[in-house]
mmCIF file of C-alpha atoms in Angstrom:
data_model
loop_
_atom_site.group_PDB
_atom_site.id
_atom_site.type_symbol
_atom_site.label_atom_id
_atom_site.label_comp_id
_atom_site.label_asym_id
_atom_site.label_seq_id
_atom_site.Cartn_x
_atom_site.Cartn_y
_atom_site.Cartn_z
ATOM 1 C CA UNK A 1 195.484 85.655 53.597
ATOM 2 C CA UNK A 2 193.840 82.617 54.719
ATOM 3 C CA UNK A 3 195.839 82.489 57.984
ATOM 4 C CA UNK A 4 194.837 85.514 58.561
ATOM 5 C CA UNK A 5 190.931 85.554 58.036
ATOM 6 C CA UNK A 6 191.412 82.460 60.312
ATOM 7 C CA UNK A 7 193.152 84.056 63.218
ATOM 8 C CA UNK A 8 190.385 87.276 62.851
ATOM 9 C CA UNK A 9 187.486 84.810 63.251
ATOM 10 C CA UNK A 10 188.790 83.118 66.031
ATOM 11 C CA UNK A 11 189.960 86.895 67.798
ATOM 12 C CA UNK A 12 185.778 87.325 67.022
ATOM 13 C CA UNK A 13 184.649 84.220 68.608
ATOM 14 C CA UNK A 14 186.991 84.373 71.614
ATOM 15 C CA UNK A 15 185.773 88.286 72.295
ATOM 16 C CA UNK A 16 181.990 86.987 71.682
ATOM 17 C CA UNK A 17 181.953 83.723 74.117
ATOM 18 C CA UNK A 18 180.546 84.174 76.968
ATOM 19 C CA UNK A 19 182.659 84.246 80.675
ATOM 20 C CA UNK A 20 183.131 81.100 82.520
ATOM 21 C CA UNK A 21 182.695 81.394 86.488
ATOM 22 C CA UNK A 22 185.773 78.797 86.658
ATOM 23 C CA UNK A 23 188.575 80.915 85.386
ATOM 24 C CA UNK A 24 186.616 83.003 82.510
ATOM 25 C CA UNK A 25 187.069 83.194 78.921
ATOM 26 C CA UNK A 26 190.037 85.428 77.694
ATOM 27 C CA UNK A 27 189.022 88.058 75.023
ATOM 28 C CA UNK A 28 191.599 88.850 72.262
ATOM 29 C CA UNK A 29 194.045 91.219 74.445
ATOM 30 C CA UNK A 30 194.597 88.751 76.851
ATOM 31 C CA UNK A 31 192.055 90.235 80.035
ATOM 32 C CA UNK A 32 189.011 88.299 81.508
ATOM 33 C CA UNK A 33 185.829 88.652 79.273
ATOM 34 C CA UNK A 34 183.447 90.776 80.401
ATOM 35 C CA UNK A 35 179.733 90.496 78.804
ATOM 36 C CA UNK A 36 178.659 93.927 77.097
ATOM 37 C CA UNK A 37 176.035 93.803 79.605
ATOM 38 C CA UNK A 38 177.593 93.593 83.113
ATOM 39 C CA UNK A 39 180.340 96.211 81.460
ATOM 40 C CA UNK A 40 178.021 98.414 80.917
ATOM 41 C CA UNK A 41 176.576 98.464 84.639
ATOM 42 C CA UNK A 42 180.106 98.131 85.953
ATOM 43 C CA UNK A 43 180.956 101.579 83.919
ATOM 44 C CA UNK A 44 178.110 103.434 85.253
ATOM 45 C CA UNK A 45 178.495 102.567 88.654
ATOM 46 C CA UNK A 46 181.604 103.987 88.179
ATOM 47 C CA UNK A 47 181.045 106.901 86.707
ATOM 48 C CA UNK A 48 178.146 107.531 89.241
ATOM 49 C CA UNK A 49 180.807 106.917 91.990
ATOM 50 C CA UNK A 50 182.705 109.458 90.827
ATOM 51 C CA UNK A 51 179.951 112.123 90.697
ATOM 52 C CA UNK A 52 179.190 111.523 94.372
ATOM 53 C CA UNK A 53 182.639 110.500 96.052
ATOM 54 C CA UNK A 54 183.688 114.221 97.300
ATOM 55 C CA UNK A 55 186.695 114.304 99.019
ATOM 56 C CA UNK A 56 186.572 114.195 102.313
ATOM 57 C CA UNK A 57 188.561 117.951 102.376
ATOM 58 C CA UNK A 58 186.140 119.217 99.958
ATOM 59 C CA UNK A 59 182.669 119.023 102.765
ATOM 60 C CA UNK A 60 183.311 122.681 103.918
ATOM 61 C CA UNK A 61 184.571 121.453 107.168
ATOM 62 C CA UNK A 62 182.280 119.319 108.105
ATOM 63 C CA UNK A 63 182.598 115.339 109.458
ATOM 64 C CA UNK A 64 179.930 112.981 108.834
ATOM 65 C CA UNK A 65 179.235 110.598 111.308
ATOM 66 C CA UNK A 66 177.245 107.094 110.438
ATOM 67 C CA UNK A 67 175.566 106.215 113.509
ATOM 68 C CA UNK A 68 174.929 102.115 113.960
ATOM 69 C CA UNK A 69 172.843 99.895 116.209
ATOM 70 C CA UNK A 70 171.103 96.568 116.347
ATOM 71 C CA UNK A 71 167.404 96.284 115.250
ATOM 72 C CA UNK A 72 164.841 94.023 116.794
ATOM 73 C CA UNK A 73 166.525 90.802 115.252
ATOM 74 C CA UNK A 74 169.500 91.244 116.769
ATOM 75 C CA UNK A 75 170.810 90.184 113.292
ATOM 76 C CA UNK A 76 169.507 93.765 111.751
ATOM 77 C CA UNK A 77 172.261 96.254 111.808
ATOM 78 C CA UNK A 78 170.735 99.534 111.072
ATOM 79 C CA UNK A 79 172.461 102.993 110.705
ATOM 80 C CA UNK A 80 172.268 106.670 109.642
ATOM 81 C CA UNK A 81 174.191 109.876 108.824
ATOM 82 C CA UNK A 82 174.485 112.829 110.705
ATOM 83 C CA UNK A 83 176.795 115.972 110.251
ATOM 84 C CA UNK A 84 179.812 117.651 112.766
ATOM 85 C CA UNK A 85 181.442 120.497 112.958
ATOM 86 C CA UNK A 86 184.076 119.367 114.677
ATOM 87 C CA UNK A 87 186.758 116.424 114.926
ATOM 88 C CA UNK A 88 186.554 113.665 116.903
ATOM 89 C CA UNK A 89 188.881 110.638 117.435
ATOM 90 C CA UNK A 90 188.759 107.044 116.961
ATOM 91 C CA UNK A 91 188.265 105.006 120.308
ATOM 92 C CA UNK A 92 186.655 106.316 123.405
ATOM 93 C CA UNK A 93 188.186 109.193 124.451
ATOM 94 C CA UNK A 94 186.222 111.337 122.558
ATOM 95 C CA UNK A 95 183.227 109.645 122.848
ATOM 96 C CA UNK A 96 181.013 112.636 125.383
ATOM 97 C CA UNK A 97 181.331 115.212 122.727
ATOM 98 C CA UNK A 98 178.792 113.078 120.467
ATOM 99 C CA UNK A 99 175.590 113.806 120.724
ATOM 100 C CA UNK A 100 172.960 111.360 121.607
ATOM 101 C CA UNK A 101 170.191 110.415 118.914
ATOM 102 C CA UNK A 102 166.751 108.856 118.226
ATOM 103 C CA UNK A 103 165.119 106.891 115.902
ATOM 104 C CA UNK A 104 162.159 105.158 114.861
ATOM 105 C CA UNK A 105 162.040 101.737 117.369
ATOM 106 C CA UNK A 106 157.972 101.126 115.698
ATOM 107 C CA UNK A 107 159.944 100.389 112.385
ATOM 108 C CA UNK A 108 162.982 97.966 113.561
ATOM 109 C CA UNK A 109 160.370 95.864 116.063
ATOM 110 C CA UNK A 110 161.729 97.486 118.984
ATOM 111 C CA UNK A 111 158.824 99.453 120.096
ATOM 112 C CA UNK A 112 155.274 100.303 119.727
ATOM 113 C CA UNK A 113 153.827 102.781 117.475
ATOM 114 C CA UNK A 114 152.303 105.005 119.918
ATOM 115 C CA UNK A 115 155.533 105.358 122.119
ATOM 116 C CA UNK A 116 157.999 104.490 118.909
ATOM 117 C CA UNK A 117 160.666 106.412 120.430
ATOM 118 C CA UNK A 118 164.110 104.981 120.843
ATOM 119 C CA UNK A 119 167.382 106.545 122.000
ATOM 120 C CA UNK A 120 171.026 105.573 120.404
ATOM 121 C CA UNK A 121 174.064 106.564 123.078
ATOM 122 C CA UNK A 122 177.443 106.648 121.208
ATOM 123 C CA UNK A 123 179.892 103.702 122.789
ATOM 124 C CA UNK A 124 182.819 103.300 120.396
ATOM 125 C CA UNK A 125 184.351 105.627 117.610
ATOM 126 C CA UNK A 126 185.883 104.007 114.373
ATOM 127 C CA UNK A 127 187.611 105.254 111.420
ATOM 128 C CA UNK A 128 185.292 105.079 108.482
ATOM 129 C CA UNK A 129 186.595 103.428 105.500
ATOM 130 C CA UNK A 130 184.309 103.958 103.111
ATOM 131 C CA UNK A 131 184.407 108.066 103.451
ATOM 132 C CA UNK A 132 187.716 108.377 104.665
ATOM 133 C CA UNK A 133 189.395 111.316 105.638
ATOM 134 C CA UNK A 134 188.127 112.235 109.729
ATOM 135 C CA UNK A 135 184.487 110.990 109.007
ATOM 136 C CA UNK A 136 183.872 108.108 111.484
ATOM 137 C CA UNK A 137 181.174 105.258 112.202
ATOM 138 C CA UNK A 138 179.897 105.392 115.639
ATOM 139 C CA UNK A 139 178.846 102.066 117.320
ATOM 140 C CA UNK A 140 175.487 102.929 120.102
ATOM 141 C CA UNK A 141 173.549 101.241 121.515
ATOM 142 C CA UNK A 142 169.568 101.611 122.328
ATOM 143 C CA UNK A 143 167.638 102.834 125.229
ATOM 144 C CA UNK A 144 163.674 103.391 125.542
ATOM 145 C CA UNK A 145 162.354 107.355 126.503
ATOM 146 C CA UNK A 146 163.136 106.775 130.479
ATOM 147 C CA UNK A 147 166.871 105.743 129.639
ATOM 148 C CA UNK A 148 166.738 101.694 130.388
ATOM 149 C CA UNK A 149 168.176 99.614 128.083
ATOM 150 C CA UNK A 150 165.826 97.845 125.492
ATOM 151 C CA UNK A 151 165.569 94.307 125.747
ATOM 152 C CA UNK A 152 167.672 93.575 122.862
ATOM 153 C CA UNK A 153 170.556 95.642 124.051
ATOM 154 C CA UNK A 154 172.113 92.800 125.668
ATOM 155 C CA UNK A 155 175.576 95.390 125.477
ATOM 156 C CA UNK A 156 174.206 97.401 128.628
ATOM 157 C CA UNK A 157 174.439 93.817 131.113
ATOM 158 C CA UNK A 158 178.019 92.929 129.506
ATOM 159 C CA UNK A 159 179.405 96.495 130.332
ATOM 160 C CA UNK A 160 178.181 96.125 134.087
ATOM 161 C CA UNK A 161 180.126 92.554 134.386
ATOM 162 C CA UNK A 162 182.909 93.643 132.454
ATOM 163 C CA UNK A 163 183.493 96.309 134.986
ATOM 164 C CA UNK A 164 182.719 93.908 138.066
ATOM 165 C CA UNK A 165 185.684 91.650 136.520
ATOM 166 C CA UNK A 166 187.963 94.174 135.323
ATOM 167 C CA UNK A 167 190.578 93.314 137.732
ATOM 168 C CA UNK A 168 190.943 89.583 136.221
ATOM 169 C CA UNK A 169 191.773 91.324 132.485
ATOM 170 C CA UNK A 170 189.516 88.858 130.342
ATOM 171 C CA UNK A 171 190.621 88.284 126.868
ATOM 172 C CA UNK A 172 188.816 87.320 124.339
ATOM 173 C CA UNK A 173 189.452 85.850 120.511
ATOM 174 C CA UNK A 174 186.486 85.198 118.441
ATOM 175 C CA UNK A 175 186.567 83.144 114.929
ATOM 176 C CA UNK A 176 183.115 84.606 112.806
ATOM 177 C CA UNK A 177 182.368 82.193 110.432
ATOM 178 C CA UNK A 178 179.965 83.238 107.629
ATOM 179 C CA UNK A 179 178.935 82.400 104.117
ATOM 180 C CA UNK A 180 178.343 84.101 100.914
ATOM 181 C CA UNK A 181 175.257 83.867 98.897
ATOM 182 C CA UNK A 182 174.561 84.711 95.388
ATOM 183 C CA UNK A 183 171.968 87.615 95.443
ATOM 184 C CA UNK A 184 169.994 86.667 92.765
ATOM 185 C CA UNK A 185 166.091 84.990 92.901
ATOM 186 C CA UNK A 186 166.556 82.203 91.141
ATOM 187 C CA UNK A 187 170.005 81.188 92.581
ATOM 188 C CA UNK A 188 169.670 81.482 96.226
ATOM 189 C CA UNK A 189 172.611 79.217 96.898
ATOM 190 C CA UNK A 190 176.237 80.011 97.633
ATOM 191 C CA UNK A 191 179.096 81.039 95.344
ATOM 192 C CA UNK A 192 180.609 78.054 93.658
ATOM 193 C CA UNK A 193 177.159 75.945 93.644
ATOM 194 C CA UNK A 194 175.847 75.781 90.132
ATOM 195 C CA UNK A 195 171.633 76.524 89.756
ATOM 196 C CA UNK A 196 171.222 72.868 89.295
ATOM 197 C CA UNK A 197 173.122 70.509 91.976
ATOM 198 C CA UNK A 198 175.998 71.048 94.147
ATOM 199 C CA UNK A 199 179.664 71.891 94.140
ATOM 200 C CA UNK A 200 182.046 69.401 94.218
ATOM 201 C CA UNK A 201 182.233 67.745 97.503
ATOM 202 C CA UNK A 202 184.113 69.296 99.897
ATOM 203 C CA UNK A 203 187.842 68.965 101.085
ATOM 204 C CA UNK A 204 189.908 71.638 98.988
ATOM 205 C CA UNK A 205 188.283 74.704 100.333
ATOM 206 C CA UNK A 206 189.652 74.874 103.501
ATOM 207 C CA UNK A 207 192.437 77.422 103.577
ATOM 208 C CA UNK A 208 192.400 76.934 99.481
ATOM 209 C CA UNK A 209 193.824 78.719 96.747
ATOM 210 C CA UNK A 210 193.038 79.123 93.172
ATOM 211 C CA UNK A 211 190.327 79.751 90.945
ATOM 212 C CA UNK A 212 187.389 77.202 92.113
ATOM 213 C CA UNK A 213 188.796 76.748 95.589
ATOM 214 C CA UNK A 214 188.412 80.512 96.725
ATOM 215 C CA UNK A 215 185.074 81.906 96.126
ATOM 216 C CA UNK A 216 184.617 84.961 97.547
ATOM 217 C CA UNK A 217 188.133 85.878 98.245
ATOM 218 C CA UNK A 218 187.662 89.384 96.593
ATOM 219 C CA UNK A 219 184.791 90.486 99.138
ATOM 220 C CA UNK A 220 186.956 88.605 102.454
ATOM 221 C CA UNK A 221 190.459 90.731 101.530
ATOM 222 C CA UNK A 222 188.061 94.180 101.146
ATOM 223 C CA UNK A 223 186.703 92.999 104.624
ATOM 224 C CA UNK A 224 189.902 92.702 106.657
ATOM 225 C CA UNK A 225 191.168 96.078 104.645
ATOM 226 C CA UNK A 226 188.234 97.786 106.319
ATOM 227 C CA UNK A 227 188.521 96.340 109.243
ATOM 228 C CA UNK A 228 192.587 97.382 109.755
ATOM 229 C CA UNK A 229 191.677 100.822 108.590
ATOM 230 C CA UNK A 230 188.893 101.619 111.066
ATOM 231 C CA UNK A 231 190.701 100.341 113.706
ATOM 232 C CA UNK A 232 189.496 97.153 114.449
ATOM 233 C CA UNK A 233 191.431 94.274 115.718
ATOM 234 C CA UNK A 234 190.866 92.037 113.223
ATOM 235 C CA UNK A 235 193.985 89.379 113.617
ATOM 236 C CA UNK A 236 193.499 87.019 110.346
ATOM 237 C CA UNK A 237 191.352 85.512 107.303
ATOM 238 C CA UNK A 238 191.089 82.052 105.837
ATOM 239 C CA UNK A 239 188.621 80.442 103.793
ATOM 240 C CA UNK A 240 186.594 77.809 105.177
ATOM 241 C CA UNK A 241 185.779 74.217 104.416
ATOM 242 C CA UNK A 242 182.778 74.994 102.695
ATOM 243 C CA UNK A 243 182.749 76.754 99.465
ATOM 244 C CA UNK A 244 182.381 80.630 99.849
ATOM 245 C CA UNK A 245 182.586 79.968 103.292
ATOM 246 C CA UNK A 246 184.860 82.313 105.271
ATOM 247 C CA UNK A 247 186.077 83.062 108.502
ATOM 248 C CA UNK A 248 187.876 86.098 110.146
ATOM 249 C CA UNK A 249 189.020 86.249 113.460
ATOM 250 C CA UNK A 250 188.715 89.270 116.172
ATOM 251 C CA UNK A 251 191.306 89.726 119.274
ATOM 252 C CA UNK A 252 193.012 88.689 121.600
ATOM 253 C CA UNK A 253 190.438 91.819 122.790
ATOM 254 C CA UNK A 254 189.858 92.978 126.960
ATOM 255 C CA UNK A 255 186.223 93.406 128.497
ATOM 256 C CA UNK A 256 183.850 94.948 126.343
ATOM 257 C CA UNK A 257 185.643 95.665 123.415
ATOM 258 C CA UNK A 258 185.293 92.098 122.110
ATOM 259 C CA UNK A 259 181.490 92.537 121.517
ATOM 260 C CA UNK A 260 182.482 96.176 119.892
ATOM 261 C CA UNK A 261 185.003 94.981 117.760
ATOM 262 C CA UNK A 262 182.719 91.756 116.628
ATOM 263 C CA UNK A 263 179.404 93.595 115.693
ATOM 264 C CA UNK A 264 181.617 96.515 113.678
ATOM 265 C CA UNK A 265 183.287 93.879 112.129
ATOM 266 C CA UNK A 266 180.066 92.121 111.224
ATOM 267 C CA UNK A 267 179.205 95.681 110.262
ATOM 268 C CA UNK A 268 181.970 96.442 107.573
ATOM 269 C CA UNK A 269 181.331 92.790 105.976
ATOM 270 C CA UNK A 270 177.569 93.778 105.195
ATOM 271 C CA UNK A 271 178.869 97.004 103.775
ATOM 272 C CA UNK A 272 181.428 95.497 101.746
ATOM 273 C CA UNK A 273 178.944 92.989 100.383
ATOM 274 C CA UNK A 274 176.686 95.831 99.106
ATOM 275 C CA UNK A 275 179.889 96.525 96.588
ATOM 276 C CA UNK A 276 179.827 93.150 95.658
ATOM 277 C CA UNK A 277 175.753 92.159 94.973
ATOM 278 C CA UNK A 278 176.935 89.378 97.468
ATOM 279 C CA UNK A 279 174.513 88.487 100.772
ATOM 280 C CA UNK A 280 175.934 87.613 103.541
ATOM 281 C CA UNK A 281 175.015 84.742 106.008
ATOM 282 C CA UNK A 282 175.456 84.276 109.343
ATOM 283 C CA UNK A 283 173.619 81.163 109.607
ATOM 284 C CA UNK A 284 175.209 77.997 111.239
ATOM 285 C CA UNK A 285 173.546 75.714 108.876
ATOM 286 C CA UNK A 286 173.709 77.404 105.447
ATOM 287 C CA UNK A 287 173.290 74.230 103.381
ATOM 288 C CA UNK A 288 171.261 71.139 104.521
ATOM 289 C CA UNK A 289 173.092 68.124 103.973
ATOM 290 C CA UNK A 290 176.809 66.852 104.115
ATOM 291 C CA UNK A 291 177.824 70.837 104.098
ATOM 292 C CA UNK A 292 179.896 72.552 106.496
ATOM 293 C CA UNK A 293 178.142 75.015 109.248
ATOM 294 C CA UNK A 294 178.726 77.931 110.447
ATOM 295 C CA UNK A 295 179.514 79.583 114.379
ATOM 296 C CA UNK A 296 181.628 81.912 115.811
ATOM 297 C CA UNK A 297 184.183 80.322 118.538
ATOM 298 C CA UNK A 298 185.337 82.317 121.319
ATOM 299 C CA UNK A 299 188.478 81.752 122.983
ATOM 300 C CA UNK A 300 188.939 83.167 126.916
ATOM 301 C CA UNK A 301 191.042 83.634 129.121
ATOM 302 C CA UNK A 302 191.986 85.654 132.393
ATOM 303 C CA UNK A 303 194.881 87.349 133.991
ATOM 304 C CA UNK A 304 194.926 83.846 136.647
ATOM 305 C CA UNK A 305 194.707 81.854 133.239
ATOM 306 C CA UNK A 306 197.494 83.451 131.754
ATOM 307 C CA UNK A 307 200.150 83.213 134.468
ATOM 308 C CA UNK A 308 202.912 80.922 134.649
ATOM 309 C CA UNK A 309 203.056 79.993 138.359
ATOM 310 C CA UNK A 310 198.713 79.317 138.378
ATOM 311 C CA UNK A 311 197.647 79.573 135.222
ATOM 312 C CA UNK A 312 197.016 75.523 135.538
ATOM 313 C CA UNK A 313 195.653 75.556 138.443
ATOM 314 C CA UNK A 314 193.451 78.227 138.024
ATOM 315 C CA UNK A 315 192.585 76.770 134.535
ATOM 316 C CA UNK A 316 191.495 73.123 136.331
ATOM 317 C CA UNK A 317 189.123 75.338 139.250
ATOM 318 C CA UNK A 318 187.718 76.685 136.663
ATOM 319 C CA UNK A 319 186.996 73.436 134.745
ATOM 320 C CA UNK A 320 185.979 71.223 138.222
ATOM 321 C CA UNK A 321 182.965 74.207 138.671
ATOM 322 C CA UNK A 322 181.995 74.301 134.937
ATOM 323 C CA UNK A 323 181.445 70.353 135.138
ATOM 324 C CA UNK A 324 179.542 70.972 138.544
ATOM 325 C CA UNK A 325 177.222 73.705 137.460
ATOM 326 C CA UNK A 326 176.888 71.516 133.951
ATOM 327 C CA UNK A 327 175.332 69.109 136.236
ATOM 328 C CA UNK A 328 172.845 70.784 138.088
ATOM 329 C CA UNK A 329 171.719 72.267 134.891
ATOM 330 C CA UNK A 330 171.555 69.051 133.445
ATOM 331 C CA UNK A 331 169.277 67.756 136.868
ATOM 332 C CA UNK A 332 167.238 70.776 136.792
ATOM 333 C CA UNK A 333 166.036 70.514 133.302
ATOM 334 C CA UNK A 334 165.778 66.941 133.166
ATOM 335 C CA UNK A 335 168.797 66.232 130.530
ATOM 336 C CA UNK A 336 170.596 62.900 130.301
#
């Protein structure tokens, strides 16, 4: 009897104490604790899911399609939801029988309120991973009331000299760094720091594994789920040298798909934080101090690059008139 009123008060105090962010307490049947609290929320997110997740075969035959552009930051994706009647499919094929749209440029810093009108063209179609089914995302990009491209739609330039280059097949791979933040007032520091202090110093985070080594790792395996589902071409993950500091990597991509395929994918990480309570940073200097920073490295090359007879030779032109104009932009602006 007394072994047992022993092994009941410890089932009580293990189900009671409270969860550890390094591994978390186990309750009596063996699963992570979960505080009454936070269960609570969890359920009736949930359950409100549920209410509101309709099928994608169940909308009466229509498609929704989530419109997205960049806001006057440049850092500000924005989007809304309009309805189809009709299919369309990923890529750009389809892309001229979706409409064009407007929006609101007074409210995103893109225009003034007495002309606030700016107009979203469609540019790339992706599968949408969130509603499934044929609903899609569509990436656009803005133009003022006459039709010319608003200054921060640097996309409009980069078509035009993708097009001039075309013949050279430019490839692109881009690594996006980026780091996760706790979304809470009073803790505005990254997963793994504690509210007080710092994490432990770095050097097991890079590429790590295990509880403690690989915050975040929930939120970067949603991200490159999304990303293979709506059909970008997302190539690879890893966890950074920082702690819940990630990276995924974009390509090898041709012309102007590597800016599409970048910003969607910068797209589906914001979204997937949302799930998560998680913000996401883009910053390259997250943390001051002896902390890792953050960038996005680009990789290029061209058809000349890529050969095997030239590709060298090509390779050191290229190099001898990088050096050269790296020194008259040095002379002109006075840099040592």
């Amino acid at each position: 009897g007394a072994c047992n009123s022993t092994e009941t008060s410890l089932s009580k105090s293990v189900s009671r104490a409270p969860a550890r962010e390094n591994g978390g307490t186990l309750s009596k049947n063996g699963e992570a604790y979960v505080p009454p609290g936070k269960k609570y929320v969890q359920d009736k997110k949930k359950k409100a899911m549920g209410n509101v997740m309709i099928a994608p075969e169940e909308l009466n035959g229509k498609i929704i399609a989530e419109y997205i552009w960049l806001g006057g930051s440049l850092w500000d994706l924005r989007s809304k939801s309009r309805t189809l009647d009709y299919k369309v499919k990923p890529g750009t094929g389809d892309i001229k029988m979706l409409p064009e749209w407007n929006y609101d440029g007074s409210s995103t810093g893109q225009a003034p309120g007495n002309n606030s009108e700016v107009m979203i063209r469609p540019r790339r179609i992706y599968r949408d991973p969130f509603r499934k089914g044929n609903n899609v995302i569509v990436l656009c990009d803005a133009y003022d009331s006459l039709g010319i491209p608003l200054p921060t739609n640097h996309r409009a330039a980069c078509m035009e000299a993708m097009e001039k280059f075309k013949d050279r097949e430019p490839w692109f791979g881009l690594e996006q760094e980026y780091t996760m933040f706790h979304d809470k007032p009073f803790q505005k520091k990254p997963l793994g720091f504690p509210k007080t202090g710092f994490a432990q110093s770095q050097g097991q985070y890079y590429c790590g594994v295990g509880t403690g080594n690989a915050k975040g790792r929930e939120l970067a395996e949603a991200h490159l789920r999304c990303c293979l589902y709506a059909g970008v071409k997302i190539s690879g993950i890893n966890a950074e040298v920082m702690p819940s500091q990630w990276e995924f990597q974009v390509g090898p991509c041709e012309g102007i798909r590597m800016g599409d395929d970048l910003w969607f994918a910068r797209y589906l990480l914001y979204r997937c934080s949302e799930f998560y309570n998680i913000n996401i940073s883009f910053a390259p200097k997250p943390m001051k101090g002896d902390w890792n920073g953050a960038g996005c490295h680009a990789n290029f090359s061209t058809k000349g690059t890529r050969s095997k007879d030239s590709g060298a030779e090509v390779s050191c032109k290229t190099m001898k008139l990088h050096i050269s104009d790296d020194r008259k932009y040095k002379t002109l602006f006075k840099i040592p």
